[in-house]
Coordinates of C-alpha atoms in Angstrom, one line a residue:
Chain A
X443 CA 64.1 -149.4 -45.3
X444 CA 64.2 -152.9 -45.4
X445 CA 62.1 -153.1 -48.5
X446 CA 64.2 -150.6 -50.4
X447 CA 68.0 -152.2 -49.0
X448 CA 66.5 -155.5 -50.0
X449 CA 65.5 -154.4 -53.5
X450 CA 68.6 -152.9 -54.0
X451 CA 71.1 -155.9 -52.7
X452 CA 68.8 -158.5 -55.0
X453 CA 68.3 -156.5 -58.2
X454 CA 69.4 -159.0 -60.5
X455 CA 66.6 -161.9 -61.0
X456 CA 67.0 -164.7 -58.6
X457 CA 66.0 -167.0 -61.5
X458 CA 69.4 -166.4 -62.7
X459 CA 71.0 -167.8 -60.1
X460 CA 68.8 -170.5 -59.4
X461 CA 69.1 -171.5 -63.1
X462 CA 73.0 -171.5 -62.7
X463 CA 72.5 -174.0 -59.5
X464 CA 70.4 -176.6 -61.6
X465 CA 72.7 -176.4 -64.3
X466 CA 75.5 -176.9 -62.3
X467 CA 74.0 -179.7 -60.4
X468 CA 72.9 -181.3 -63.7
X469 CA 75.1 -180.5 -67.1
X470 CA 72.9 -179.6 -70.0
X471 CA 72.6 -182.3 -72.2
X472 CA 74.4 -181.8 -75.7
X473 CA 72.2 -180.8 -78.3
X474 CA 69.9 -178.1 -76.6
X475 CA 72.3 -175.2 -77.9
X476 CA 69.8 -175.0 -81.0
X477 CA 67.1 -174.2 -79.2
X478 CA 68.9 -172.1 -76.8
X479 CA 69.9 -169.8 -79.4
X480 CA 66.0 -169.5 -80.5
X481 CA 64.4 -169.0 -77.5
X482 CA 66.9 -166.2 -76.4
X483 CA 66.3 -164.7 -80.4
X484 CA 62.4 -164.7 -79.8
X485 CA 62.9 -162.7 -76.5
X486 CA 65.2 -160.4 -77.9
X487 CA 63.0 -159.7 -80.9
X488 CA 60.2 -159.4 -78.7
X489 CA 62.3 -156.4 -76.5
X490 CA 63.4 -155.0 -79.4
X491 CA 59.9 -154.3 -81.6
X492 CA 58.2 -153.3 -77.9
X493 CA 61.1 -150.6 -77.8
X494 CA 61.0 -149.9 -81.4
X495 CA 57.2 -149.3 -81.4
X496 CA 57.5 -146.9 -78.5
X497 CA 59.7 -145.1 -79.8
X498 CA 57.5 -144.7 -83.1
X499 CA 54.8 -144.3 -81.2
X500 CA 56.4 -141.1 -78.9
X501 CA 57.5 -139.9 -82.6
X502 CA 54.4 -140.2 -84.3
X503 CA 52.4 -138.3 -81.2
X504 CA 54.4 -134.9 -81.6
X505 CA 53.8 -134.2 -85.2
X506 CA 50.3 -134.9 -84.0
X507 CA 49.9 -131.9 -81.7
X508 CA 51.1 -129.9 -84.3
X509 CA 49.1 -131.3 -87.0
X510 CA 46.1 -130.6 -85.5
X511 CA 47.5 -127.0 -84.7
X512 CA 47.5 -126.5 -88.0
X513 CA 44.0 -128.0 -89.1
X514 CA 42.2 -125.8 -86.2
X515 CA 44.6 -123.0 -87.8
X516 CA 43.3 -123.9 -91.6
X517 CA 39.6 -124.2 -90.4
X518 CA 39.9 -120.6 -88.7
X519 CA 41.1 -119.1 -91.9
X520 CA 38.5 -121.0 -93.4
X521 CA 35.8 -119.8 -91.8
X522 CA 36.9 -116.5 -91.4
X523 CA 37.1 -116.4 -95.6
X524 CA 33.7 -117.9 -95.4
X525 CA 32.4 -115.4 -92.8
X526 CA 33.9 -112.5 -95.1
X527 CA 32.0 -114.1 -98.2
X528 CA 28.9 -114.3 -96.2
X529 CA 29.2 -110.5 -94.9
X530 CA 29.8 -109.3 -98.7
X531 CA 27.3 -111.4 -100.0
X532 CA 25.4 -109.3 -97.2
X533 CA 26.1 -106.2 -97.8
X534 CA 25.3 -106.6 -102.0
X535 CA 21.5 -107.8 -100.8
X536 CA 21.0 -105.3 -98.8
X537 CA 22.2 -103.0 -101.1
X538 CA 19.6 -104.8 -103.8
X539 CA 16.7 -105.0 -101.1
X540 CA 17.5 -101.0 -100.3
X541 CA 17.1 -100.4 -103.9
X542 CA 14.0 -102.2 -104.5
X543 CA 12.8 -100.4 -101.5
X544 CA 13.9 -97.3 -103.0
X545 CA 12.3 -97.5 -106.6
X546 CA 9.0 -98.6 -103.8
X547 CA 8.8 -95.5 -101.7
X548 CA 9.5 -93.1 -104.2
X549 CA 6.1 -93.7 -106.3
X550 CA 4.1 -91.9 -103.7
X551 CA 4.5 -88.7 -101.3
X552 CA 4.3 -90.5 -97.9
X553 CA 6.6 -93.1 -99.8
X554 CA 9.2 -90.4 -99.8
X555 CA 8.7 -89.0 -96.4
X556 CA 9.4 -92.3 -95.1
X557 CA 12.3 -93.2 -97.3
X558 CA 14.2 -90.0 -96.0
X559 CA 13.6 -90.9 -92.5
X560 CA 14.6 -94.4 -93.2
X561 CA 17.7 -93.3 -94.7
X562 CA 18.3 -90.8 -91.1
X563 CA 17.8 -93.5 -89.2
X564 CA 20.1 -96.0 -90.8
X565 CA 22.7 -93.0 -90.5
X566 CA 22.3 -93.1 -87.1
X567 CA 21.6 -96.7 -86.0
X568 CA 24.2 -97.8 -88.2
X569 CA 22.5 -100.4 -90.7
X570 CA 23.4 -98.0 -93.2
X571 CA 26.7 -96.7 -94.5
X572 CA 27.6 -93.1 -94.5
X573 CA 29.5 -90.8 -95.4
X574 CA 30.7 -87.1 -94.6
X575 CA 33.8 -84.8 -93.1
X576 CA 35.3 -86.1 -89.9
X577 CA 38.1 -87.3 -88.3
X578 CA 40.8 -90.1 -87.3
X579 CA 42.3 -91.4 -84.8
X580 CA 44.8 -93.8 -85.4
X581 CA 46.9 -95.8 -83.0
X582 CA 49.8 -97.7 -83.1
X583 CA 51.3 -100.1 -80.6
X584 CA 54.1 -99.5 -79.2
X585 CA 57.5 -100.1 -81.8
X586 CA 60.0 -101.3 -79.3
X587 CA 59.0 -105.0 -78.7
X588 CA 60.4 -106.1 -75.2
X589 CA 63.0 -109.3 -75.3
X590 CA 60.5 -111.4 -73.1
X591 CA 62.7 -114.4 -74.0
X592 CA 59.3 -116.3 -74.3
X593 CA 57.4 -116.9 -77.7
X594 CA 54.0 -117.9 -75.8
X595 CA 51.9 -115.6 -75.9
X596 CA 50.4 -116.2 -72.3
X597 CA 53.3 -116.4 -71.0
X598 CA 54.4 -112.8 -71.6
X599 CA 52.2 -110.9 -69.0
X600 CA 54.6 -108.1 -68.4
X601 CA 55.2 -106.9 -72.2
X602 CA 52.0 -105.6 -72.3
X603 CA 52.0 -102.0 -71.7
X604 CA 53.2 -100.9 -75.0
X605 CA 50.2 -102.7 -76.6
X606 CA 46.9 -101.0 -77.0
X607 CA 44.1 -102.6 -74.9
X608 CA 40.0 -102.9 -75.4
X609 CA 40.0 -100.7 -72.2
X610 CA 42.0 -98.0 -74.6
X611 CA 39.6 -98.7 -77.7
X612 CA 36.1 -97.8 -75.1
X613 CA 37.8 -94.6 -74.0
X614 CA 38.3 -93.5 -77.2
X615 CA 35.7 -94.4 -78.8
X616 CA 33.3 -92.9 -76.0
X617 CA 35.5 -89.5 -75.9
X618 CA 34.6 -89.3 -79.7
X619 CA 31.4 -90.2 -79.6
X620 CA 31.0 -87.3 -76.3
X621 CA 33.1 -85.1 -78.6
X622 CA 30.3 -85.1 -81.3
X623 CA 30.6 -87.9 -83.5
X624 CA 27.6 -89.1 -85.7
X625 CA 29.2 -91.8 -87.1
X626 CA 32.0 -94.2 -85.8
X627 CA 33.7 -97.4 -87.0
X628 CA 37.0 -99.0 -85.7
X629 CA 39.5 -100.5 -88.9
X630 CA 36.3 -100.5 -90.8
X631 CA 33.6 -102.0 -88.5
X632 CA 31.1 -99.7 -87.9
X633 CA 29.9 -99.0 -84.3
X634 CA 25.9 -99.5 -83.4
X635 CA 24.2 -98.8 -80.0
X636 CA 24.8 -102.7 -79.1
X637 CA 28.4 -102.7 -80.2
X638 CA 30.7 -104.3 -77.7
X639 CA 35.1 -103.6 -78.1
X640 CA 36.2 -107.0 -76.1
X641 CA 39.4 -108.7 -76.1
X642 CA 40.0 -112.1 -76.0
X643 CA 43.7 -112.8 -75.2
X644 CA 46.0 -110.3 -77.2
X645 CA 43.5 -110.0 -79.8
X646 CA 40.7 -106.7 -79.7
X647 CA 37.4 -108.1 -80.7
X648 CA 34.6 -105.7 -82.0
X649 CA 31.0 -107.2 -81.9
X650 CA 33.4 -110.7 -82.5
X651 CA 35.2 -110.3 -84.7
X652 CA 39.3 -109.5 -84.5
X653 CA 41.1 -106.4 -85.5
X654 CA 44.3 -106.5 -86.0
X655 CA 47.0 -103.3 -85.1
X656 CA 47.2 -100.7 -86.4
X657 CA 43.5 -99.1 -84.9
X658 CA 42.0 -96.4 -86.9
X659 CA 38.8 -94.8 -85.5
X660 CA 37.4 -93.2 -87.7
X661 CA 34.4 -90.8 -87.0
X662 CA 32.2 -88.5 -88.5
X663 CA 31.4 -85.0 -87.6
X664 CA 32.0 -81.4 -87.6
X665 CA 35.9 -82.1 -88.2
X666 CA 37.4 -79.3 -86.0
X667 CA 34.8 -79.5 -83.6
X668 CA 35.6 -83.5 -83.1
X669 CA 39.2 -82.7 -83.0
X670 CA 39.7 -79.7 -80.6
X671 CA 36.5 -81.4 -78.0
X672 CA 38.7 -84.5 -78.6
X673 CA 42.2 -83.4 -77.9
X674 CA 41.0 -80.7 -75.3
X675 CA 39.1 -83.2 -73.4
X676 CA 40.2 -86.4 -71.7
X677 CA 40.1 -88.0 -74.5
X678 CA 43.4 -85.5 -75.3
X679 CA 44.6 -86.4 -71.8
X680 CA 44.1 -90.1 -72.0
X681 CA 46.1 -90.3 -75.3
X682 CA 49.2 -88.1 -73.7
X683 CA 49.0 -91.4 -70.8
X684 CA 48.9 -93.9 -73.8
X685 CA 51.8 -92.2 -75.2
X686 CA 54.0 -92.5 -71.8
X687 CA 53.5 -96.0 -73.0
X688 CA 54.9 -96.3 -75.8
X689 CA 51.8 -96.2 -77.9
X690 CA 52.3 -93.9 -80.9
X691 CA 48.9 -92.0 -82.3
X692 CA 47.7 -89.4 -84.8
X693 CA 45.0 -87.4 -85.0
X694 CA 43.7 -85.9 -88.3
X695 CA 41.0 -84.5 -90.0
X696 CA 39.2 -86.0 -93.2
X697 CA 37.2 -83.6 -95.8
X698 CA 35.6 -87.0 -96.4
X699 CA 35.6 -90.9 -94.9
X700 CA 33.2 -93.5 -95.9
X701 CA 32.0 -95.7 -93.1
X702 CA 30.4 -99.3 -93.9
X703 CA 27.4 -100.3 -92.2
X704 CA 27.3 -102.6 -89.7
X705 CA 27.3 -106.5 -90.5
X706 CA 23.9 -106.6 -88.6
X707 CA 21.9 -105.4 -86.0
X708 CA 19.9 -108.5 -84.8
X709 CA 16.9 -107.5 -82.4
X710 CA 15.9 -110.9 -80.8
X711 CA 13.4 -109.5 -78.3
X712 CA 12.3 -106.6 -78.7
X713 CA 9.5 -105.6 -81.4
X714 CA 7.9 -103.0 -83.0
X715 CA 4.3 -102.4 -81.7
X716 CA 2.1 -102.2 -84.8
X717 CA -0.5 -99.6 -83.3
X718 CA -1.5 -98.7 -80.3
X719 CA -4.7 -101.3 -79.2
X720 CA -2.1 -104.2 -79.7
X721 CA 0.5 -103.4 -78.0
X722 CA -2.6 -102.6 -75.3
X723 CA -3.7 -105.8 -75.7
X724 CA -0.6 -107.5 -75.3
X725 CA 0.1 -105.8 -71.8
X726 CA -3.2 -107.0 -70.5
X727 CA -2.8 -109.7 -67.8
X728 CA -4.1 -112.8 -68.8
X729 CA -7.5 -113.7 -67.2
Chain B
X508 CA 74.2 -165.0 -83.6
X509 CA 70.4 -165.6 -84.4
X510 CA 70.2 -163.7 -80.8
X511 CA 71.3 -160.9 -82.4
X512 CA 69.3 -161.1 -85.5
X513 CA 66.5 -161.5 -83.5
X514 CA 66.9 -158.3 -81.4
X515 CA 67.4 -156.6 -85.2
X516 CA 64.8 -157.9 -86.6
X517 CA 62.6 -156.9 -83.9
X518 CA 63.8 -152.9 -84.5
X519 CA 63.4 -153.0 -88.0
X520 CA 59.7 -154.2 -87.5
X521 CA 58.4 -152.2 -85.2
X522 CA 60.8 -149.1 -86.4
X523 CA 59.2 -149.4 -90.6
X524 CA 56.1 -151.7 -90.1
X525 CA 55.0 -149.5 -87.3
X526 CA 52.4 -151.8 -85.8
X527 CA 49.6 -149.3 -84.3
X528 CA 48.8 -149.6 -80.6
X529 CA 45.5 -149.9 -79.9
X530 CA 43.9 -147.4 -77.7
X531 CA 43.2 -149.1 -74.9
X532 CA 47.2 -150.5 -74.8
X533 CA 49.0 -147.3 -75.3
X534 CA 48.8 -146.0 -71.3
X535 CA 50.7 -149.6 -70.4
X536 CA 53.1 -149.3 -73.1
X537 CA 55.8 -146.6 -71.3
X538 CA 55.2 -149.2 -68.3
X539 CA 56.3 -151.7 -70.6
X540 CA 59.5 -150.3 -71.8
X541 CA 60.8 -150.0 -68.4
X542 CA 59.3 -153.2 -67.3
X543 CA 61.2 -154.8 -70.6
X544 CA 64.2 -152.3 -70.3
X545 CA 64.4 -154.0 -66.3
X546 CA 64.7 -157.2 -67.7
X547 CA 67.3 -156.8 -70.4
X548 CA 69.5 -154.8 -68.0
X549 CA 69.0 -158.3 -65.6
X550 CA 69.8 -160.7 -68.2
X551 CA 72.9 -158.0 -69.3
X552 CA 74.5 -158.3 -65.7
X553 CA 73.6 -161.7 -65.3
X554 CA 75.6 -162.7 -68.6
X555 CA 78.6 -160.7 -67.6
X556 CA 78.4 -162.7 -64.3
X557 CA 78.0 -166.3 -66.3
X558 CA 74.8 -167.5 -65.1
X559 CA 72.7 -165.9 -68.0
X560 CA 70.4 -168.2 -68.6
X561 CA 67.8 -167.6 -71.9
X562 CA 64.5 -169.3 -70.7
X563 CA 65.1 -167.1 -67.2
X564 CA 65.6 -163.8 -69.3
X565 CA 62.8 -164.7 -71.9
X566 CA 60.2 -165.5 -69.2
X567 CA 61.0 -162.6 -66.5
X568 CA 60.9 -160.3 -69.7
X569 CA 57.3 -161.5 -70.7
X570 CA 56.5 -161.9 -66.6
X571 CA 57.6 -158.0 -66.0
X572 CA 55.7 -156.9 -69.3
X573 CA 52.7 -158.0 -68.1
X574 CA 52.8 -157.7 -64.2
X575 CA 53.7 -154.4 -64.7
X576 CA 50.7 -153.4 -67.4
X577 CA 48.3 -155.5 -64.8
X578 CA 49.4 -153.3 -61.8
X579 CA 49.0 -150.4 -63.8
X580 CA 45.4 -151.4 -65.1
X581 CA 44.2 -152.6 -61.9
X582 CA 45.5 -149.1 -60.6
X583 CA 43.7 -147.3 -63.9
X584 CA 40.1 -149.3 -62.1
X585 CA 41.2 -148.8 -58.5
X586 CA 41.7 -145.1 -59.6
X587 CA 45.0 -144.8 -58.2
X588 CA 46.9 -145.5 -61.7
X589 CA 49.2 -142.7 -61.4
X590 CA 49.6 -143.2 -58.1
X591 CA 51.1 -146.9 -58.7
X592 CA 52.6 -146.4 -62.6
X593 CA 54.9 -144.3 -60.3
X594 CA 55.5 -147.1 -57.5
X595 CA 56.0 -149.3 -60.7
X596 CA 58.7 -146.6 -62.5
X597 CA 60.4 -146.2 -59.1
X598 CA 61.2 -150.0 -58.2
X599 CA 61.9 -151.2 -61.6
X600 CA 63.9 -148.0 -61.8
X601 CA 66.2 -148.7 -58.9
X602 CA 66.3 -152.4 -60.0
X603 CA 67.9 -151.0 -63.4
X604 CA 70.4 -148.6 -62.0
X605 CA 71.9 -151.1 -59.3
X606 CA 72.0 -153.8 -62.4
X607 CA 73.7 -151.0 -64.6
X608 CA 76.1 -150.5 -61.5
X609 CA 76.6 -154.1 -61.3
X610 CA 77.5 -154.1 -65.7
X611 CA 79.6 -151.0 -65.1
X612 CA 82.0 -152.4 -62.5
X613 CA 82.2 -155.6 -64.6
X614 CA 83.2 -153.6 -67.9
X615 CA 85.2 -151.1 -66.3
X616 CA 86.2 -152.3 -62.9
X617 CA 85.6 -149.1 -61.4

């Protein structure tokens, strides 16, 4: 207590007062107010740009944070308009590549068995658009946006129950694919065997990339078939909870949809055996 | 009067030539406003008491700038820099409110 009763009883600078003694004792000589006046203006304007540069330098760090929130913002669009480009750019050379194939395969017999059953299987896998009858589901958040009286988005953990969830996208998704779909995609990205609905904060991600709300999944199939499997099922229930919620959704039926094909369906490790005797070989232990 | 001009002149500079900080500076320079706002608050109370003295204010500003950056640097290599910018903050911080005290009850009486 000592240390703190002792700071507090000599706060000002002894030097002060010790200064005043010498002075007293010995009377300043006449002629040293010149330089009095300059040493006391160099401290001053020594206080006075330390303070002035702090407080540019606390000024110039907040615009800083936000500048750089809205470089990582500019990139992201940026990419994402690149990533777009690259996924058109995509889709016109497979287009060209499925043509070329095309005119290929159709100049012998066996050419043309196999072109049908490529075109099957990109129906089914997905590498391939389709189209046909079917059916769609389309959800909506829910309208009534709680006052959380917070604008960060991690903040608000207890809004959420109007909002429609990956959990909400898989059950869906799966109840139509149970109820008979062929073909699925969600707001226009097609659904393959490796497909994963994700979110990552408030933001649905399928195979990566974000969807934004409203959610259509669209599917195709035998359109009354989907939709009374669909409704009757627990898919049908499921929706009836998501509507206690808040969340608004129709279901309708489509004489046709189109459905893109999938950006890409990368196999990194599996392959293809070529004919029997290799893929023999290749299982062989090693001597 | 050149006092004055020189506590001005000082603002202006470092408010439009904005002299940049180098890296290595910028954790010591909060430390450095208190340590410089500690000694102006001093030399304000001792002026209003009569035994202001200019080469005592001049060299305990300089002398508080840089003991207070050295504490905090040693503390930065000790790895307790937090621990000690915050023993710094706190005595220099009670020093300026019993000096502000000391101004108020000149100026006001009270």
């Amino acid at each position: 207590m000592s240390l703190l009763t002792n700071l507090i009883e000599h706060s000002l600078d002894e030097g002060y007062a010790e200064a005043a003694a010498r002075r007293a004792a010995r009377p300043d000589p006449p002629g040293s107010g010149g330089t009095t006046g300059w040493v006391l203006a160099l401290g001053l304007l020594m206080v006075g740009l330390l303070l002035a540069t702090a407080a540019a330098q606390v000024r110039d760090r907040a615009p800083a944070a936000s500048q750089a929130r809205d470089a990582l913002t500019a990139e992201i669009v940026e990419r994402t308009t690149a990533s777009d480009q690259l996924e058109a750019d995509l889709q016109l050379l497979r287009a060209s590549v499925e043509e070329a194939r095309a005119e290929a395969l159709s100049l012998t017999t066996t050419g043309s068995e196999i072109a049908t059953l490529l075109t099957d299987l990109e129906a089914v896998t997905g590498a391939g658009a389709v189209r046909g009858p079917g059916l769609v589901v389309h959800l909506e958040d829910a309208d009534s946006e709680q006052p959380t009286g917070s604008e960060d988005p991690r903040a608000d953990d207890q809004s959420n129950d109007g909002r429609v969830t990956d959990r909400d996208l898989q059950t869906i998704v799966n109840e139509v694919w149970v109820a008979g779909a062929e073909a699925v995609a969600i707001n226009g990205q097609r659904l393959t065997a490796r497909s994963a609905i994700r979110s990552a904060g408030q933001a649905i991600l399928v195979d990566f990339r974000p969807l934004s709300p409203p959610y259509d999944v669209v599917a195709i199939g035998e359109p009354e078939q989907l939709q009374s499997r669909l409704v009757d099922g627990f898919g049908g229930s499921y929706l009836q909870v998501l509507r206690d919620y808040g969340i608004t959704f129709t279901v309708q039926t489509r004489d046709s949809v189109l459905l893109p094909a999938a950006a890409g369906i990368p196999v990194r490790y599996a392959n293809v055996p070529v004919t029997e005797s290799t893929s023999a070989e290749s299982t062989e232990p090693a001597p | 009067m050149i006092a004055a001009a020189g506590l001005v002149l000082g603002i202006v500079a470092g408010l439009f030539l904005e002299p940049t900080v180098p890296l290595w500076l910028q954790p010591y320079l909060p430390i450095a406003v208190v340590a410089a706002l500690d000694a102006v608050f001093g030399g304000l109370r001792s002026l209003l008491d009569g035994i202001f003295d200019d080469k005592v204010f001049v060299v305990s500003f300089v002398a508080n700038v840089l003991v207070a950056a050295l504490i905090v640097f040693l503390g930065d290599q000790l790895g307790v820099g937090s621990q000690l910018s915050t023993g710094v903050v706190v005595v220099l911080g009670i020093r300026i409110f019993s000096n502000a005290a000391a101004i108020r009850r000149h100026l006001f009486s009270a």
